[in-house]
Amino acid sequence: MTMNHTLRYGSRALALTATALGVIATAVPAAAEEQPTAEQIMADCASGEGKCGFNSPQLGEAYLGEPRQVSELLFNCTDSPASQSMSWADTVGSSHSVGGSVTVGGGIEGIITASVTATYNYTWQSSHTETSSFTVTVKPGEVGWISRAQVMRQISGTWQTHYDDPKWGHYYWFVPDTVTGPAPNGTDGKHSAVVVKSRKMTADEKKLCAGGSTQDKVFTRSR
C-alpha cells in the first residue's frame, strides 16, 4: 500500500464484520491512484460527507508543554533594576497527527469530545485560554518577559469513516491518529507554569537605548 501505513483498507474489516453489522459490500482493492490521503478522509469527517467515529480512544499521561513567550518584551535602559506589572494572554489549541490543527467548533472537535466523554467521562477541550498579569523585574541592560507552559495530553485512536456509497472503492476507511491538546490544570499532578525570564540585550537592542525617546527609560515592545 502506498499510504505510508497511515490508512488501512476497509475491505478486511468488512470481510470480518459484514455479517455482524449487516453490511454487504463487494470490496475490491482500489488501485493506488484511487487511494485517498489521510487529509481527504479527515476532510470528509469534518464536512459530514463521511459518517465518522473516533474509536477506542486511549488517554496518555499528562505532561508539561514547552514554555513560550506570552507577554510583550520589557527593556530596561536605566542604571538600576526596574519592575513593572505586565499583562499576558495565552491560547493553546489542539492538533492531530494526520491533519494539523483541530478547529474549535468544527466537526472533528465534536466527534473527539463525544468519544472521549463516553469512554472516560473526561472533558476534553480543543482550546484553552488564560489571561492574567505579573510583575516583571529587569536588571539594567536586560530584556524581560513572561513565559508560560501549558499542561498537555495526547489521545490516540482510530477514525472510522462510513460512506453510504463506496468511495475510493470502499464503504469504510480507517485512519490511526494522535490528538494533542491542553488538559485541565492538575491533571495527573501536572500544573501549568508561569515564569519571568530575562536575557542581556543584543547589540541592536542596545542601540535603542542609546538615543531617542527610549534613552534612560523602561519601555515595552511587542514580541
Coordinates of N, CA and C in Angstrom, one line a residue:
M1 N 0.8 -1.2 0.0 CA 0.0 0.0 0.0 C 0.9 1.2 0.0
T2 N 0.4 2.3 -0.6 CA 1.3 3.5 -0.8 C 0.8 4.6 0.1
M3 N 0.3 4.4 1.3 CA -0.2 5.5 2.1 C 0.7 5.7 3.4
N4 N 2.0 5.2 3.3 CA 2.9 5.3 4.5 C 2.2 4.7 5.7
H5 N 1.4 3.7 5.5 CA 0.8 2.9 6.5 C -0.2 3.8 7.4
T6 N -0.6 4.9 6.9 CA -1.5 5.8 7.6 C -2.9 5.3 7.5
L7 N -3.3 4.9 6.3 CA -4.7 4.4 6.1 C -4.7 2.9 5.9
R8 N -5.8 2.3 6.3 CA -5.9 0.9 6.1 C -7.2 0.6 5.4
Y9 N -7.2 -0.3 4.5 CA -8.4 -0.6 3.7 C -9.5 -1.0 4.6
G10 N -10.7 -0.8 4.2 CA -11.9 -1.3 4.9 C -12.3 -2.7 4.5
S11 N -11.6 -3.2 3.5 CA -12.0 -4.5 2.9 C -11.9 -5.6 3.9
R12 N -10.8 -5.7 4.6 CA -10.6 -6.8 5.6 C -11.6 -6.7 6.7
A13 N -11.7 -5.4 7.2 CA -12.7 -5.2 8.3 C -14.1 -5.6 7.9
L14 N -14.5 -5.3 6.7 CA -15.8 -5.6 6.2 C -16.0 -7.1 6.0
A15 N -14.9 -7.8 5.6 CA -15.0 -9.2 5.4 C -15.2 -9.9 6.7
L16 N -14.6 -9.3 7.8 CA -14.7 -10.0 9.1 C -16.0 -9.6 9.8
T17 N -16.5 -8.4 9.5 CA -17.7 -7.9 10.3 C -18.9 -7.7 9.6
A18 N -19.0 -8.0 8.3 CA -20.2 -7.8 7.5 C -21.4 -8.5 8.0
T19 N -21.3 -9.7 8.5 CA -22.4 -10.4 9.0 C -22.9 -9.8 10.3
A20 N -22.0 -9.5 11.2 CA -22.3 -9.0 12.5 C -23.0 -7.6 12.3
L21 N -22.6 -6.8 11.4 CA -23.1 -5.5 11.2 C -24.2 -5.4 10.2
G22 N -24.4 -6.4 9.5 CA -25.5 -6.4 8.5 C -25.1 -5.6 7.3
V23 N -23.8 -5.5 7.1 CA -23.3 -4.7 6.0 C -22.9 -5.6 4.8
I24 N -23.4 -5.3 3.7 CA -23.0 -6.1 2.5 C -22.1 -5.3 1.6
A25 N -20.9 -5.7 1.3 CA -20.1 -4.9 0.4 C -19.2 -5.9 -0.4
T26 N -19.0 -5.5 -1.6 CA -18.1 -6.3 -2.5 C -16.9 -5.4 -2.7
A27 N -16.1 -5.4 -1.6 CA -14.9 -4.6 -1.6 C -13.8 -5.2 -2.5
V28 N -13.4 -4.4 -3.5 CA -12.3 -4.8 -4.4 C -11.2 -3.8 -4.1
P29 N -10.0 -4.3 -3.9 CA -8.8 -3.5 -3.6 C -8.7 -2.3 -4.6
A30 N -8.7 -1.1 -4.1 CA -8.6 0.1 -5.0 C -7.2 0.2 -5.6
A31 N -7.1 0.7 -6.8 CA -5.8 0.9 -7.4 C -5.1 2.0 -6.6
A32 N -3.8 2.1 -6.7 CA -3.0 3.0 -5.9 C -3.5 4.4 -6.1
E33 N -3.8 4.8 -7.4 CA -4.1 6.1 -7.7 C -5.5 6.5 -7.1
E34 N -6.3 5.5 -6.7 CA -7.6 5.7 -6.2 C -7.7 5.8 -4.7
Q35 N -6.5 5.6 -4.0 CA -6.5 5.6 -2.6 C -6.5 7.1 -2.1
P36 N -7.3 7.4 -1.1 CA -7.3 8.7 -0.6 C -6.1 9.0 0.4
T37 N -5.8 10.3 0.6 CA -4.9 10.6 1.6 C -5.6 10.7 3.0
A38 N -4.8 10.7 4.0 CA -5.4 10.9 5.3 C -6.2 12.2 5.4
E39 N -5.6 13.2 4.8 CA -6.2 14.5 4.9 C -7.6 14.5 4.2
Q40 N -7.7 13.8 3.1 CA -9.0 13.7 2.4 C -10.1 13.0 3.3
I41 N -9.7 12.0 4.0 CA -10.6 11.3 4.8 C -11.0 12.2 6.0
M42 N -10.1 12.9 6.5 CA -10.4 13.8 7.6 C -11.3 15.0 7.2
A43 N -11.1 15.4 6.0 CA -11.9 16.5 5.4 C -13.4 16.0 5.3
D44 N -13.6 14.7 4.9 CA -14.9 14.2 4.8 C -15.5 14.0 6.2
C45 N -14.7 13.7 7.2 CA -15.2 13.6 8.6 C -15.7 15.0 9.0
A46 N -14.9 16.0 8.7 CA -15.2 17.4 9.2 C -16.5 17.9 8.5
S47 N -16.6 17.6 7.2 CA -17.8 18.1 6.4 C -19.0 17.3 6.7
G48 N -18.9 16.1 7.1 CA -20.1 15.2 7.3 C -20.3 14.3 6.2
E49 N -19.6 14.5 5.1 CA -19.8 13.6 3.9 C -19.5 12.1 4.3
G50 N -18.5 11.9 5.2 CA -18.3 10.6 5.8 C -18.8 10.5 7.2
K51 N -19.5 9.5 7.5 CA -20.1 9.3 8.9 C -18.9 8.8 9.7
C52 N -18.4 9.6 10.6 CA -17.1 9.3 11.3 C -17.3 9.0 12.8
G53 N -16.5 8.2 13.3 CA -16.4 8.0 14.7 C -14.9 7.9 15.1
F54 N -14.6 8.2 16.3 CA -13.2 8.1 16.8 C -13.2 7.0 17.8
N55 N -12.7 5.8 17.3 CA -12.8 4.6 18.0 C -11.7 4.3 19.0
S56 N -12.0 3.7 20.1 CA -11.0 3.2 21.1 C -10.0 4.3 21.5
P57 N -10.5 5.4 22.0 CA -9.5 6.5 22.4 C -8.7 6.0 23.6
Q58 N -7.4 6.3 23.6 CA -6.6 6.0 24.7 C -5.9 7.3 25.2
L59 N -6.2 7.6 26.5 CA -5.6 8.8 27.1 C -4.2 8.6 27.5
G60 N -3.3 9.4 27.1 CA -1.9 9.4 27.5 C -1.8 10.2 28.8
E61 N -0.6 10.0 29.4 CA -0.4 10.7 30.7 C -0.1 12.2 30.4
A62 N -0.6 13.0 31.2 CA -0.4 14.5 31.1 C 1.0 14.9 31.2
Y63 N 1.4 15.9 30.5 CA 2.8 16.4 30.6 C 2.8 17.9 30.5
L64 N 3.9 18.5 30.8 CA 4.0 20.0 30.7 C 4.6 20.3 29.3
G65 N 3.9 21.1 28.6 CA 4.3 21.5 27.3 C 5.5 22.5 27.3
E66 N 6.0 22.8 26.1 CA 7.2 23.7 26.0 C 6.8 25.1 26.4
P67 N 7.6 25.8 27.2 CA 7.2 27.2 27.6 C 7.3 28.1 26.3
R68 N 6.5 29.1 26.3 CA 6.6 30.1 25.2 C 6.2 31.5 25.7
Q69 N 6.7 32.4 25.1 CA 6.5 33.8 25.5 C 5.1 34.2 25.3
V70 N 4.5 34.8 26.3 CA 3.1 35.2 26.3 C 2.9 36.7 26.6
S71 N 3.9 37.5 26.7 CA 3.8 38.9 27.0 C 4.7 39.7 26.1
E72 N 4.6 41.0 26.2 CA 5.5 41.9 25.5 C 6.9 41.8 26.1
L73 N 7.9 42.4 25.5 CA 9.2 42.4 26.0 C 9.4 43.7 26.8
L74 N 10.0 43.6 27.9 CA 10.3 44.8 28.8 C 11.8 45.1 28.7
F75 N 12.1 46.3 28.2 CA 13.5 46.7 28.1 C 13.9 47.7 29.2
N76 N 15.0 47.5 29.8 CA 15.5 48.4 30.9 C 16.7 49.1 30.4
C77 N 16.6 50.4 30.1 CA 17.7 51.2 29.6 C 18.3 52.1 30.7
T78 N 17.8 51.8 31.9 CA 18.3 52.6 33.1 C 19.5 52.0 33.7
D79 N 20.0 52.6 34.8 CA 21.2 52.1 35.5 C 20.8 51.3 36.8
S80 N 19.5 51.0 37.0 CA 19.1 50.3 38.1 C 18.0 49.3 37.8
P81 N 17.8 48.3 38.6 CA 16.7 47.3 38.3 C 15.3 48.1 38.2
A82 N 14.5 47.5 37.3 CA 13.2 48.2 37.1 C 12.1 47.1 37.2
S83 N 11.0 47.4 37.8 CA 9.9 46.5 37.9 C 8.6 47.1 37.3
Q84 N 7.9 46.3 36.6 CA 6.6 46.8 36.0 C 5.6 45.6 35.9
S85 N 4.4 45.9 36.2 CA 3.3 44.9 36.0 C 3.0 44.8 34.5
M86 N 2.9 43.6 34.0 CA 2.7 43.3 32.6 C 1.5 42.3 32.5
S87 N 0.6 42.6 31.6 CA -0.5 41.7 31.3 C 0.0 40.6 30.3
W88 N -0.6 39.4 30.4 CA -0.3 38.4 29.4 C -1.5 37.6 29.1
A89 N -1.5 37.0 27.9 CA -2.6 36.2 27.4 C -2.0 35.0 26.7
D90 N -2.6 33.8 26.9 CA -2.1 32.6 26.2 C -3.3 31.7 25.8
T91 N -3.3 31.4 24.5 CA -4.3 30.5 24.0 C -3.6 29.3 23.4
V92 N -3.9 28.1 23.9 CA -3.3 26.9 23.4 C -4.3 26.0 22.8
G93 N -4.1 25.7 21.5 CA -5.0 24.8 20.8 C -4.6 23.4 20.7
S94 N -5.3 22.6 19.8 CA -5.1 21.2 19.7 C -4.6 20.9 18.2
S95 N -3.9 19.8 18.1 CA -3.5 19.4 16.8 C -3.6 17.9 16.7
H96 N -3.7 17.4 15.5 CA -3.7 15.9 15.3 C -2.7 15.5 14.3
S97 N -2.2 14.3 14.4 CA -1.1 13.9 13.6 C -1.3 13.8 12.1
V98 N -2.6 13.7 11.7 CA -2.9 13.5 10.3 C -3.5 14.7 9.6
G99 N -3.8 15.8 10.4 CA -4.4 16.9 9.7 C -4.2 18.2 10.3
G100 N -3.1 18.5 11.0 CA -2.8 19.8 11.5 C -3.7 20.1 12.8
S101 N -4.2 21.4 12.8 CA -4.9 21.8 14.0 C -6.3 21.3 14.0
V102 N -6.9 21.2 15.2 CA -8.3 20.9 15.4 C -9.1 22.2 15.6
T103 N -10.0 22.5 14.7 CA -10.7 23.7 14.7 C -11.8 23.7 15.7
V104 N -11.8 24.8 16.5 CA -12.8 24.9 17.6 C -14.2 25.1 16.9
G105 N -15.1 24.3 17.3 CA -16.5 24.3 16.7 C -16.6 23.5 15.5
G106 N -15.5 22.9 15.0 CA -15.6 22.1 13.8 C -16.1 20.7 14.0
G107 N -16.4 20.0 12.9 CA -16.9 18.6 13.1 C -16.0 17.7 13.8
I108 N -14.7 17.8 13.6 CA -13.7 16.9 14.2 C -13.8 17.1 15.7
E109 N -13.8 18.3 16.2 CA -13.8 18.6 17.6 C -15.0 17.8 18.3
G110 N -16.2 17.9 17.7 CA -17.3 17.3 18.3 C -17.2 15.8 18.4
I111 N -16.7 15.2 17.4 CA -16.5 13.7 17.4 C -15.6 13.3 18.5
I112 N -14.4 14.0 18.6 CA -13.5 13.6 19.6 C -14.1 13.8 21.0
T113 N -14.7 14.9 21.2 CA -15.3 15.2 22.5 C -16.3 14.1 22.9
A114 N -17.2 13.7 22.0 CA -18.2 12.7 22.3 C -17.6 11.4 22.6
S115 N -16.5 11.0 21.9 CA -15.9 9.7 22.1 C -15.2 9.6 23.4
V116 N -14.4 10.7 23.7 CA -13.6 10.7 24.9 C -14.5 10.8 26.2
T117 N -15.6 11.6 26.1 CA -16.5 11.7 27.2 C -17.2 10.4 27.5
A118 N -17.6 9.7 26.4 CA -18.4 8.5 26.5 C -17.5 7.4 27.1
T119 N -16.2 7.4 26.8 CA -15.3 6.3 27.2 C -14.7 6.6 28.6
Y120 N -14.3 7.8 28.9 CA -13.6 8.1 30.1 C -14.4 9.1 31.1
N121 N -15.5 9.6 30.6 CA -16.1 10.7 31.4 C -15.1 11.8 31.6
Y122 N -14.3 12.1 30.7 CA -13.2 13.1 30.7 C -13.6 14.2 29.8
T123 N -13.6 15.4 30.3 CA -13.9 16.6 29.4 C -12.7 17.0 28.6
W124 N -12.7 16.6 27.4 CA -11.6 17.1 26.5 C -11.9 18.4 26.0
Q125 N -10.9 19.3 25.9 CA -11.0 20.6 25.4 C -10.0 20.8 24.3
S126 N -10.5 21.4 23.1 CA -9.7 21.6 22.0 C -8.9 22.8 22.1
S127 N -9.3 23.8 23.0 CA -8.6 25.0 23.1 C -8.7 25.5 24.6
H128 N -7.7 26.2 25.1 CA -7.7 26.7 26.4 C -7.0 28.1 26.4
T129 N -7.7 29.1 27.0 CA -7.2 30.5 27.1 C -7.1 30.9 28.5
E130 N -5.9 31.5 28.9 CA -5.8 32.1 30.2 C -5.2 33.5 30.0
T131 N -5.6 34.4 30.9 CA -5.0 35.8 30.9 C -4.8 36.2 32.4
S132 N -3.8 37.0 32.6 CA -3.5 37.5 33.9 C -2.5 38.6 33.8
S133 N -1.9 39.0 34.9 CA -0.8 39.9 34.9 C 0.3 39.5 35.9
F134 N 1.5 40.0 35.8 CA 2.6 39.5 36.6 C 3.6 40.7 36.7
T135 N 4.3 40.8 37.8 CA 5.3 41.8 37.9 C 6.6 41.3 37.4
V136 N 7.2 42.0 36.5 CA 8.4 41.7 35.8 C 9.5 42.6 36.3
T137 N 10.6 42.1 36.9 CA 11.8 42.9 37.3 C 12.9 42.6 36.4
V138 N 13.5 43.6 35.8 CA 14.6 43.5 34.8 C 15.8 44.3 35.3
K139 N 17.0 43.7 35.2 CA 18.2 44.3 35.5 C 18.6 45.3 34.4
P140 N 19.5 46.3 34.7 CA 19.9 47.2 33.7 C 20.5 46.5 32.5
G141 N 20.2 47.0 31.3 CA 20.7 46.4 30.1 C 20.2 45.1 29.7
E142 N 19.0 44.7 30.4 CA 18.5 43.4 30.0 C 17.0 43.5 29.5
V143 N 16.5 42.4 29.0 CA 15.2 42.4 28.5 C 14.4 41.3 29.3
G144 N 13.2 41.5 29.7 CA 12.4 40.6 30.4 C 11.1 40.3 29.8
W145 N 10.5 39.1 30.0 CA 9.2 38.8 29.5 C 8.6 37.7 30.4
I146 N 7.3 37.4 30.1 CA 6.6 36.3 30.8 C 6.5 35.1 29.9
S147 N 6.8 34.0 30.4 CA 6.7 32.7 29.7 C 5.7 31.8 30.4
R148 N 5.0 31.0 29.6 CA 4.0 30.1 30.2 C 4.1 28.7 29.5
A149 N 4.0 27.6 30.3 CA 3.9 26.3 29.8 C 2.6 25.7 30.2
Q150 N 1.8 25.1 29.3 CA 0.5 24.5 29.5 C 0.6 23.0 29.7
V151 N -0.3 22.5 30.6 CA -0.4 21.1 30.8 C -1.1 20.5 29.5
M152 N -0.5 19.5 28.9 CA -0.9 18.9 27.7 C -1.2 17.4 27.9
R153 N -2.0 16.9 26.9 CA -2.3 15.4 26.9 C -2.5 14.9 25.5
Q154 N -2.2 13.7 25.3 CA -2.4 13.1 24.0 C -3.5 12.0 24.0
I155 N -4.3 11.9 23.0 CA -5.3 10.9 22.9 C -5.1 10.2 21.6
S156 N -4.9 8.9 21.6 CA -4.7 8.1 20.4 C -5.9 7.3 20.1
G157 N -6.2 7.1 18.9 CA -7.4 6.4 18.5 C -7.4 6.2 17.0
T158 N -8.5 5.6 16.5 CA -8.6 5.4 15.0 C -10.0 5.9 14.5
W159 N -9.8 6.8 13.5 CA -11.0 7.3 12.8 C -11.6 6.2 11.9
Q160 N -12.9 6.0 12.1 CA -13.7 5.0 11.2 C -14.6 5.9 10.4
T161 N -14.5 5.8 9.1 CA -15.4 6.6 8.2 C -16.3 5.7 7.4
H162 N -17.6 5.9 7.4 CA -18.5 5.1 6.7 C -19.2 6.0 5.6
Y163 N -19.2 5.5 4.4 CA -19.9 6.2 3.3 C -21.1 5.4 2.9
D164 N -22.2 6.1 2.6 CA -23.4 5.4 2.1 C -23.2 4.7 0.8
D165 N -22.3 5.2 0.0 CA -21.9 4.5 -1.3 C -20.4 4.4 -1.2
P166 N -19.8 3.4 -1.8 CA -18.4 3.2 -1.8 C -17.7 4.4 -2.3
K167 N -16.6 4.8 -1.7 CA -15.7 5.9 -2.1 C -14.3 5.4 -2.1
W168 N -13.6 5.6 -3.2 CA -12.3 5.1 -3.4 C -12.4 3.5 -3.2
G169 N -13.5 3.0 -3.6 CA -13.6 1.5 -3.7 C -14.1 0.9 -2.4
H170 N -14.4 1.7 -1.3 CA -14.8 1.0 -0.1 C -15.9 1.8 0.7
Y171 N -16.6 1.1 1.5 CA -17.6 1.8 2.3 C -16.9 2.4 3.6
Y172 N -15.9 1.7 4.0 CA -15.2 2.1 5.3 C -13.7 2.4 5.0
W173 N -13.2 3.4 5.7 CA -11.8 3.7 5.8 C -11.4 3.9 7.2
F174 N -10.2 3.5 7.6 CA -9.7 3.7 8.9 C -8.4 4.5 9.0
V175 N -8.3 5.4 9.9 CA -7.1 6.3 9.9 C -6.7 6.4 11.4
P176 N -5.5 5.8 11.7 CA -4.9 6.0 13.1 C -4.6 7.4 13.3
D177 N -4.8 8.0 14.5 CA -4.5 9.4 14.7 C -4.1 9.6 16.2
T178 N -3.3 10.6 16.4 CA -3.0 11.0 17.8 C -3.3 12.5 17.9
V179 N -4.2 12.8 18.9 CA -4.6 14.2 19.1 C -3.8 14.8 20.3
T180 N -3.3 15.9 20.2 CA -2.6 16.6 21.3 C -3.3 17.9 21.6
G181 N -3.6 18.1 22.9 CA -4.3 19.3 23.2 C -4.1 19.6 24.7
P182 N -4.6 20.8 25.1 CA -4.5 21.2 26.5 C -5.3 20.4 27.5
A183 N -4.8 20.2 28.7 CA -5.5 19.5 29.7 C -5.7 20.4 30.9
P184 N -6.8 20.1 31.7 CA -7.0 20.9 32.9 C -5.8 20.9 33.8
N185 N -5.6 22.1 34.5 CA -4.5 22.2 35.4 C -4.7 21.2 36.5
G186 N -3.6 20.5 36.9 CA -3.6 19.5 37.9 C -3.8 18.1 37.4
T187 N -4.1 17.9 36.1 CA -4.2 16.6 35.5 C -3.0 15.7 35.7
D188 N -3.2 14.6 36.3 CA -2.0 13.6 36.6 C -1.0 14.3 37.5
G189 N -1.4 15.3 38.3 CA -0.5 16.0 39.1 C 0.4 17.1 38.4
K190 N 0.1 17.3 37.2 CA 0.9 18.3 36.4 C 0.2 19.7 36.5
H191 N 1.0 20.7 36.6 CA 0.4 22.1 36.7 C 1.1 23.0 35.7
S192 N 0.3 23.9 35.1 CA 0.8 24.9 34.2 C 1.7 25.8 34.9
A193 N 2.7 26.3 34.2 CA 3.7 27.2 34.9 C 3.8 28.5 34.2
V194 N 3.9 29.6 35.0 CA 4.1 31.0 34.5 C 5.3 31.5 35.2
V195 N 6.3 31.9 34.4 CA 7.6 32.3 34.9 C 8.1 33.6 34.2
V196 N 8.9 34.3 34.9 CA 9.5 35.5 34.3 C 10.9 35.1 33.8
K197 N 11.2 35.5 32.6 CA 12.5 35.2 32.1 C 13.2 36.5 31.6
S198 N 14.5 36.5 31.5 CA 15.3 37.7 31.1 C 16.5 37.3 30.4
R199 N 17.1 38.2 29.6 CA 18.4 38.0 28.9 C 19.0 39.3 28.7
K200 N 20.3 39.3 28.3 CA 21.0 40.5 28.0 C 20.5 41.1 26.7
M201 N 20.5 42.4 26.5 CA 20.1 43.0 25.2 C 21.1 42.6 24.2
T202 N 20.7 42.5 23.0 CA 21.5 42.3 21.8 C 22.2 43.7 21.4
A203 N 23.1 43.7 20.5 CA 23.8 44.9 20.1 C 22.8 45.9 19.5
D204 N 21.9 45.3 18.7 CA 20.8 46.2 18.1 C 19.9 46.7 19.1
E205 N 19.6 45.9 20.1 CA 18.6 46.4 21.2 C 19.3 47.5 22.0
K206 N 20.6 47.4 22.2 CA 21.3 48.4 23.0 C 21.3 49.7 22.3
K207 N 21.2 49.7 20.9 CA 21.2 50.9 20.2 C 19.8 51.7 20.4
L208 N 18.8 50.9 20.7 CA 17.5 51.5 21.1 C 17.6 52.4 22.3
C209 N 18.5 52.0 23.2 CA 18.7 52.7 24.5 C 19.6 53.8 24.4
A210 N 20.3 53.9 23.3 CA 21.4 54.9 23.1 C 20.8 56.3 22.8
G211 N 19.6 56.4 22.3 CA 19.1 57.7 21.9 C 17.6 57.7 21.7
G212 N 17.1 58.9 21.4 CA 15.7 59.0 21.2 C 14.9 58.9 22.4
S213 N 13.6 58.5 22.3 CA 12.7 58.5 23.4 C 12.9 57.4 24.4
T214 N 13.7 56.4 24.0 CA 13.9 55.3 24.9 C 15.2 55.4 25.8
Q215 N 16.0 56.4 25.6 CA 17.2 56.6 26.4 C 16.9 56.8 27.8
D216 N 17.6 56.0 28.7 CA 17.4 56.1 30.1 C 15.9 55.8 30.5
K217 N 15.2 54.9 29.8 CA 13.8 54.6 30.1 C 13.6 53.1 30.2
V218 N 12.5 52.8 30.7 CA 12.0 51.4 30.7 C 10.8 51.4 29.8
F219 N 10.9 50.5 28.8 CA 9.8 50.5 27.8 C 9.5 49.1 27.3
T220 N 8.4 48.9 26.7 CA 8.0 47.6 26.2 C 7.8 47.6 24.7
R221 N 8.0 46.5 24.1 CA 7.8 46.3 22.7 C 7.1 44.9 22.5
S222 N 6.4 44.8 21.4 CA 5.6 43.6 21.1 C 6.6 42.5 20.9
R223 N 6.1 41.2 21.0 CA 7.0 40.1 20.9 C 7.7 40.0 19.5

